[in-house]
Short mmCIF file of C-alpha atoms in Angstrom, two decimals:
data_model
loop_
_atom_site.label_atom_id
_atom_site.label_comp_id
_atom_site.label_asym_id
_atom_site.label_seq_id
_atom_site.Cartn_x
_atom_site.Cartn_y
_atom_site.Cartn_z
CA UNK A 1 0.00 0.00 0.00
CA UNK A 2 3.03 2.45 1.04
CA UNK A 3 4.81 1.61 -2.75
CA UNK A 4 1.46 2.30 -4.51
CA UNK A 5 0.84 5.53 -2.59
CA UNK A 6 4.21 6.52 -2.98
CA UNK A 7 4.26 5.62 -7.03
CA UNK A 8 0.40 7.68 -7.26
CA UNK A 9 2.04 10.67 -5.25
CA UNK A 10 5.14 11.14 -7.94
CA UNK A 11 2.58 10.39 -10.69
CA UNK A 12 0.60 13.19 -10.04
CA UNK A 13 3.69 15.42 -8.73
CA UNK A 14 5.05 14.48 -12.37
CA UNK A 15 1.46 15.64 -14.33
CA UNK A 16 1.69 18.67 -12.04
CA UNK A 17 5.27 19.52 -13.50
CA UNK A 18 4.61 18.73 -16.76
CA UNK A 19 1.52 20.77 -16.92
CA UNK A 20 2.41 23.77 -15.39
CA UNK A 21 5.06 24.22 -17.84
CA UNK A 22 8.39 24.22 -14.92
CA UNK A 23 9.92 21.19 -17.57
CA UNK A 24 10.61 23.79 -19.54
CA UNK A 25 14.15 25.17 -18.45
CA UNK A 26 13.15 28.61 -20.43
CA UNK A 27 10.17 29.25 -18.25
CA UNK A 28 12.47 29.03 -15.05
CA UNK A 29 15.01 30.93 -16.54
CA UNK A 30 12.45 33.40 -17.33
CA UNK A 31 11.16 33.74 -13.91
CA UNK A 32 14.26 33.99 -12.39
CA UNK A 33 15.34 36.77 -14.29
CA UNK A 34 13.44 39.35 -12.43
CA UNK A 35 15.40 42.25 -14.18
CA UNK A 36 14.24 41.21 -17.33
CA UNK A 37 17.72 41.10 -18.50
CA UNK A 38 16.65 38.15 -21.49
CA UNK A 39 13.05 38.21 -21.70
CA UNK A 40 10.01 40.10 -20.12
CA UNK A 41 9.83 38.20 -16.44
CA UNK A 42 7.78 35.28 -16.64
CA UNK A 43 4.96 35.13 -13.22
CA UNK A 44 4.28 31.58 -14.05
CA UNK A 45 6.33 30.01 -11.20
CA UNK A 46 4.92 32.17 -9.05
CA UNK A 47 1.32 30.48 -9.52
CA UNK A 48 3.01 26.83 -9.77
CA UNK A 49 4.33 27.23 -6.20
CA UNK A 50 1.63 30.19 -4.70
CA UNK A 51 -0.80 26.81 -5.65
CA UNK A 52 1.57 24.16 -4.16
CA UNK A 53 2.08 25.64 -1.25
CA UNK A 54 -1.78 26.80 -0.60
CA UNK A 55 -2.82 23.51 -0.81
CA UNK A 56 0.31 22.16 1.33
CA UNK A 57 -0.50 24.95 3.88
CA UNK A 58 -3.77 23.35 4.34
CA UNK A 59 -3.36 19.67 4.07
CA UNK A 60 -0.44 20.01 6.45
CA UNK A 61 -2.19 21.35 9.05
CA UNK A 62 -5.38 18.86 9.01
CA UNK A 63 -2.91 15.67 8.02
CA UNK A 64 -1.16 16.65 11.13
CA UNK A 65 -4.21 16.95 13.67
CA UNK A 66 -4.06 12.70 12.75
CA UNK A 67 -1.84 10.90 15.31
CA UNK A 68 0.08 8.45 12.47
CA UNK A 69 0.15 8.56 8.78
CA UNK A 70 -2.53 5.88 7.31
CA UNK A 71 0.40 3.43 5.85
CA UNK A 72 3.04 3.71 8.36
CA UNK A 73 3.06 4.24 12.71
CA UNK A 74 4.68 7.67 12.66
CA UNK A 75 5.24 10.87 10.69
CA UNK A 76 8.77 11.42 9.30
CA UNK A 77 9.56 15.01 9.74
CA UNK A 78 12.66 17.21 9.36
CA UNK A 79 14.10 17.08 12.77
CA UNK A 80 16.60 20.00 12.10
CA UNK A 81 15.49 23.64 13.27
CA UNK A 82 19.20 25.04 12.83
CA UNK A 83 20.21 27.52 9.94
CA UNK A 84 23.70 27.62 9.61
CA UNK A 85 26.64 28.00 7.23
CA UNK A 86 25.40 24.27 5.82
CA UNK A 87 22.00 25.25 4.98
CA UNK A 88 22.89 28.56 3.57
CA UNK A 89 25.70 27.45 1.51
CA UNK A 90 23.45 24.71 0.43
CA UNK A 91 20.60 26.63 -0.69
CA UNK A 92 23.21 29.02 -2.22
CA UNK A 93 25.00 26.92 -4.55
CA UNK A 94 22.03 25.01 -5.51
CA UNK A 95 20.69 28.41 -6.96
CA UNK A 96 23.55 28.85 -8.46
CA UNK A 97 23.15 25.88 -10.31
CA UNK A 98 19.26 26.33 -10.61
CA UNK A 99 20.16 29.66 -12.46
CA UNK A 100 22.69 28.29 -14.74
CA UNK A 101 20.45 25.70 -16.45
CA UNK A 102 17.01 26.31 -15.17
CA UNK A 103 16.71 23.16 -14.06
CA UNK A 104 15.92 21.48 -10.64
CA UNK A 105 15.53 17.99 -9.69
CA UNK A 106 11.63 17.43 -10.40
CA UNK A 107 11.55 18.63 -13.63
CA UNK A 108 15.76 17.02 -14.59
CA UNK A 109 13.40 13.66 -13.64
CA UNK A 110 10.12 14.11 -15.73
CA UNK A 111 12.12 15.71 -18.72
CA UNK A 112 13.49 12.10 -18.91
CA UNK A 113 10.64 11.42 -21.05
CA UNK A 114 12.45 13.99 -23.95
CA UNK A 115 15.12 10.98 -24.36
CA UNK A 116 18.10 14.40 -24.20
CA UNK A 117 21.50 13.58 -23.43
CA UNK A 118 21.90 16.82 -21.86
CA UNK A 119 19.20 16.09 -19.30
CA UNK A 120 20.58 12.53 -18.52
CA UNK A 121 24.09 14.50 -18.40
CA UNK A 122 22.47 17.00 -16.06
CA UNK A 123 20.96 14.07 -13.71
CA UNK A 124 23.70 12.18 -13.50
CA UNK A 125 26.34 14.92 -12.38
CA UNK A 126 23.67 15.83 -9.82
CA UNK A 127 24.06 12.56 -8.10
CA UNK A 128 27.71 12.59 -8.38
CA UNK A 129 27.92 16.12 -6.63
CA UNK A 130 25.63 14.93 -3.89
CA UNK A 131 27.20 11.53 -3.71
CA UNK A 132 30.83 13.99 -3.06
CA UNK A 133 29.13 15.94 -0.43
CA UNK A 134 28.68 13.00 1.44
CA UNK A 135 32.43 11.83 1.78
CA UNK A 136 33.70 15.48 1.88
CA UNK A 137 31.44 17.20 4.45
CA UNK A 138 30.09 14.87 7.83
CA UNK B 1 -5.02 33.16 -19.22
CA UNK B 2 -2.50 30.06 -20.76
CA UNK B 3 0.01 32.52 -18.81
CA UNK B 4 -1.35 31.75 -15.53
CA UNK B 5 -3.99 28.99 -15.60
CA UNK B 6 -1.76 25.74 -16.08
CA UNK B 7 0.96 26.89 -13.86
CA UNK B 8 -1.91 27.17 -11.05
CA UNK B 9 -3.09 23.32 -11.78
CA UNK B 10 -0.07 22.10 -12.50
CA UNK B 11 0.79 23.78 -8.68
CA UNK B 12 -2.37 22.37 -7.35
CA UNK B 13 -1.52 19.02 -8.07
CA UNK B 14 1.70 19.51 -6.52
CA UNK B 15 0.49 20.31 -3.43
CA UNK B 16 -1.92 17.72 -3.51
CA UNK B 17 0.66 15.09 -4.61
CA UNK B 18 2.92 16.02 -1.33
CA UNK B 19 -0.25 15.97 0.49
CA UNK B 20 -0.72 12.34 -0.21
CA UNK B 21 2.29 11.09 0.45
CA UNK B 22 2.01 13.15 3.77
CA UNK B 23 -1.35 11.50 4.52
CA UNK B 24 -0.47 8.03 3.82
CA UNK B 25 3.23 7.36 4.37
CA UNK B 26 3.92 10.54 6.46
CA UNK B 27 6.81 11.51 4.01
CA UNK B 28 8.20 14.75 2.77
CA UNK B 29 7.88 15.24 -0.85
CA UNK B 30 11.79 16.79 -1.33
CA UNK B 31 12.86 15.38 -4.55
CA UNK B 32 16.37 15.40 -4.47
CA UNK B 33 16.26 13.65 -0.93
CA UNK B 34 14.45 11.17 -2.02
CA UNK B 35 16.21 10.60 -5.50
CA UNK B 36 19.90 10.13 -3.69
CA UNK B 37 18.22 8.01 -1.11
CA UNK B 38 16.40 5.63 -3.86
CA UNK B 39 19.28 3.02 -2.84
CA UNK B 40 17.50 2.33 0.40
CA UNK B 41 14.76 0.62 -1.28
CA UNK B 42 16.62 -2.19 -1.19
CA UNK B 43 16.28 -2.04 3.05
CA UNK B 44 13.11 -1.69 3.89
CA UNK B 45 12.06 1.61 1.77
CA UNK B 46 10.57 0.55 -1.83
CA UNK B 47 8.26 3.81 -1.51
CA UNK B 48 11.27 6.26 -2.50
CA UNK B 49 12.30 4.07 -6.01
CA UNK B 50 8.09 3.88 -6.24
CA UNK B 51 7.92 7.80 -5.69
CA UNK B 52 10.56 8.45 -8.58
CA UNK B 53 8.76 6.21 -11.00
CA UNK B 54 5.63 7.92 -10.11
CA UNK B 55 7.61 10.90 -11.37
CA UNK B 56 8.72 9.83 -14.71
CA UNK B 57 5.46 7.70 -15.46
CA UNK B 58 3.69 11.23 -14.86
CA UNK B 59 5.88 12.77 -17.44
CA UNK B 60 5.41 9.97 -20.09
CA UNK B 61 2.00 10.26 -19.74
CA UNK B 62 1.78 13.95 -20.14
CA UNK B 63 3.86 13.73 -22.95
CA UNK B 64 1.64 10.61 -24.66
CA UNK B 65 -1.61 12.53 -23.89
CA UNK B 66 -1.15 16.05 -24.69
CA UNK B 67 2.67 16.45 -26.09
CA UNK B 68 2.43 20.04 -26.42
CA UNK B 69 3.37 20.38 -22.83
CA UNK B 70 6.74 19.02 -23.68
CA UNK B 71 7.37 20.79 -27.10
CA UNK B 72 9.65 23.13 -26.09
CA UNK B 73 13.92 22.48 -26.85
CA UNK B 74 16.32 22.28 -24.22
CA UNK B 75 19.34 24.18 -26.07
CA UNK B 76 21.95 23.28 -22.99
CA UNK B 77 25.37 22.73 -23.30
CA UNK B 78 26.96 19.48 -22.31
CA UNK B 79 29.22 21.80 -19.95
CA UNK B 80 26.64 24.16 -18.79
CA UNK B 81 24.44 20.86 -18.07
CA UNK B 82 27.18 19.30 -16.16
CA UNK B 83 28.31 22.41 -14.37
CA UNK B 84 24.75 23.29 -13.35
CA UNK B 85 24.01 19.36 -12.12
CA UNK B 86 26.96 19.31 -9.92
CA UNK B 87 26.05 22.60 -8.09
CA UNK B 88 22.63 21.04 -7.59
CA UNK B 89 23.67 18.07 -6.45
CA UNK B 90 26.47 19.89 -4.04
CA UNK B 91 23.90 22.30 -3.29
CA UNK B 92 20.65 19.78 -2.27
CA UNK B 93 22.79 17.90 -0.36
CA UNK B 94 24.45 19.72 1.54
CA UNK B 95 21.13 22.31 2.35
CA UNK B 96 18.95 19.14 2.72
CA UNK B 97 16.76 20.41 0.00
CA UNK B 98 15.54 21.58 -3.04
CA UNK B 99 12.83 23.30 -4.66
CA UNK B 100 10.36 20.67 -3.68
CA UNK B 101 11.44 20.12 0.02
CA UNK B 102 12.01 23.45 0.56
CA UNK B 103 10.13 25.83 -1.48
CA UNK B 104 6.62 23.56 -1.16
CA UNK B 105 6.49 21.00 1.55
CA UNK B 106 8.62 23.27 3.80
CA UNK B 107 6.96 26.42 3.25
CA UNK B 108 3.79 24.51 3.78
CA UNK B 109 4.90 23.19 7.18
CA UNK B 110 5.86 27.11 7.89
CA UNK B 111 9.71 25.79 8.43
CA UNK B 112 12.34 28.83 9.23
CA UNK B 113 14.99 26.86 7.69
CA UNK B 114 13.07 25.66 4.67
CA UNK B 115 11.84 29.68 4.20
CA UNK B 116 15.70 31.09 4.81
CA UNK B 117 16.71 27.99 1.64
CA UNK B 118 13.79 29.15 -0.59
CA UNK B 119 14.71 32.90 -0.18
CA UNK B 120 18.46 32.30 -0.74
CA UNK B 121 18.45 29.78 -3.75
CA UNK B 122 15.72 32.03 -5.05
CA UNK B 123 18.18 34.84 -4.93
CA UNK B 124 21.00 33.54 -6.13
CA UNK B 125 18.73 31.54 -8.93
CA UNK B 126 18.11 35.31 -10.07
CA UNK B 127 21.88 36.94 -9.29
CA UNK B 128 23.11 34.06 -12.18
CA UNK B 129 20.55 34.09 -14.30
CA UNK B 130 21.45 38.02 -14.41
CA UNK B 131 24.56 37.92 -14.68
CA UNK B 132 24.36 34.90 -17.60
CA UNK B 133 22.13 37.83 -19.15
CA UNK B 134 25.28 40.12 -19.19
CA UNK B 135 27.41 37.71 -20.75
CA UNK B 136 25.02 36.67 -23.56
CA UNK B 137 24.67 33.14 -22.05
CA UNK B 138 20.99 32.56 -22.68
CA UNK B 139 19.29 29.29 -22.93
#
């Protein structure tokens, strides 16, 4: 029951992507360059994760009035409240790279389907940087 | 309204895809967590290779049902793609997220650290692109 929850959950996180039109390194790019500096700024992220997060806002809150998750005996939440020189440099670089391509890790996965080398170049230096991370940094 | 409407479903069912797998296995949704992590299906934790075949099945379908959504080129560079998947991968690792675990689930659990990631990737997402702008690097 977990697997087949788990495998309807990245189905429909994969329509969502696909349809609101984040595959599409351009759009990202777009959004992210506030300035305008390539193209008009493109809002469209904005209502991609203004709708995500709505609807998270809310489920959130009632899933968590429940005392377990229906498949499993507890919830598996983030533990870690601390922001530090990790999390910053973390979120830092990864924008970095987020800028640079317009890719992130949802849409390097469904753009799979366009058969591109670049994208399966893309994914697969993605695991190798994380893979580093964990023997360089403990 | 094309400018607007499908990025607010294709949102919606974002939300409402980390919402199940909140409900029933009382996971985060963070994508690059659960993508390097996919090896511990083997002990115990089929959901996370499950979850990423969701993903790609969702994209096959897309693109099998209405192919316009994918009909757009992805110009990259073999070097810009590999330079630009290493700082992700460096980057979600080491700030435990991306723009899934931080920018949706997180923000929808009202996390500090997941709003301090979102703000500063978001930033620095729009510092590059800018600065790619200046150098006539566009995609």
């Amino acid at each position: 029951m977990k697997n087949i929850m788990a495998l309807l959950s990245g189905a429909v996180f994969g329509i969502g992507l696909s349809v609101s039109g984040m595959v599409d390194p351009k759009k990202v790019i777009g959004f992210l360059d506030i300035a305008g500096s390539q193209t008009p700024w493109d809002a469209a992220l904005v209502f991609v994760m203004g709708g995500a997060v709505v609807i998270g806002l809310a489920a959130t809150h009632l899933i968590r009035m429940r005392q377990n998750p229906v498949c499993d005996s507890q919830f598996h939440m983030p533990t870690n409240k601390l922001v530090d020189k990790k999390l910053l440099s973390g979120a830092a670089l990864f924008g970095i790279g987020w800028g640079v391509a317009g890719i992130c890790p949802g849409p390097a996965l469904v753009n799979i389907v366009q058969l591109n080398s670049q994208i399966f170049a893309f994914i697969a230096s993605m695991l190798i940087g994380q893979f580093l991370v964990t023997k360089i940094v403990k | 309204m094309d400018t607007f409407l499908w990025p607010l479903v294709g949102g919606i069912l974002i939300g409402l895809s980390a919402a199940m797998l909140l409900l029933f296995n009382g996971r985060v949704a963070g994508i690059s967590g659960i993508l390097f992590n996919c090896h511990k299906a083997f002990v115990g934790e089929g959901w996370r290779a499950f979850f990423i075949v969701g993903l790609i099945v969702g994209g096959v379908l897309i693109k099998f049902i209405s192919p316009e959504f994918f009909s757009f080129d992805i110009n990259l560079s073999f070097p810009r793609a590999i330079i630009a998947g290493l700082l992700v991968g460096v980057g979600t690792k080491l700030g435990s997220g991306c723009t899934s675990g931080h920018g949706v689930c997180g923000l929808a659990r009202l996390s500090k650290r997941s709003f301090i990631a979102t703000i500063t990737f978001m930033l620095t997402g729009a510092i590059t692109v800018f600065i790619m702008g200046q150098l006539g690097a566009t995609i």
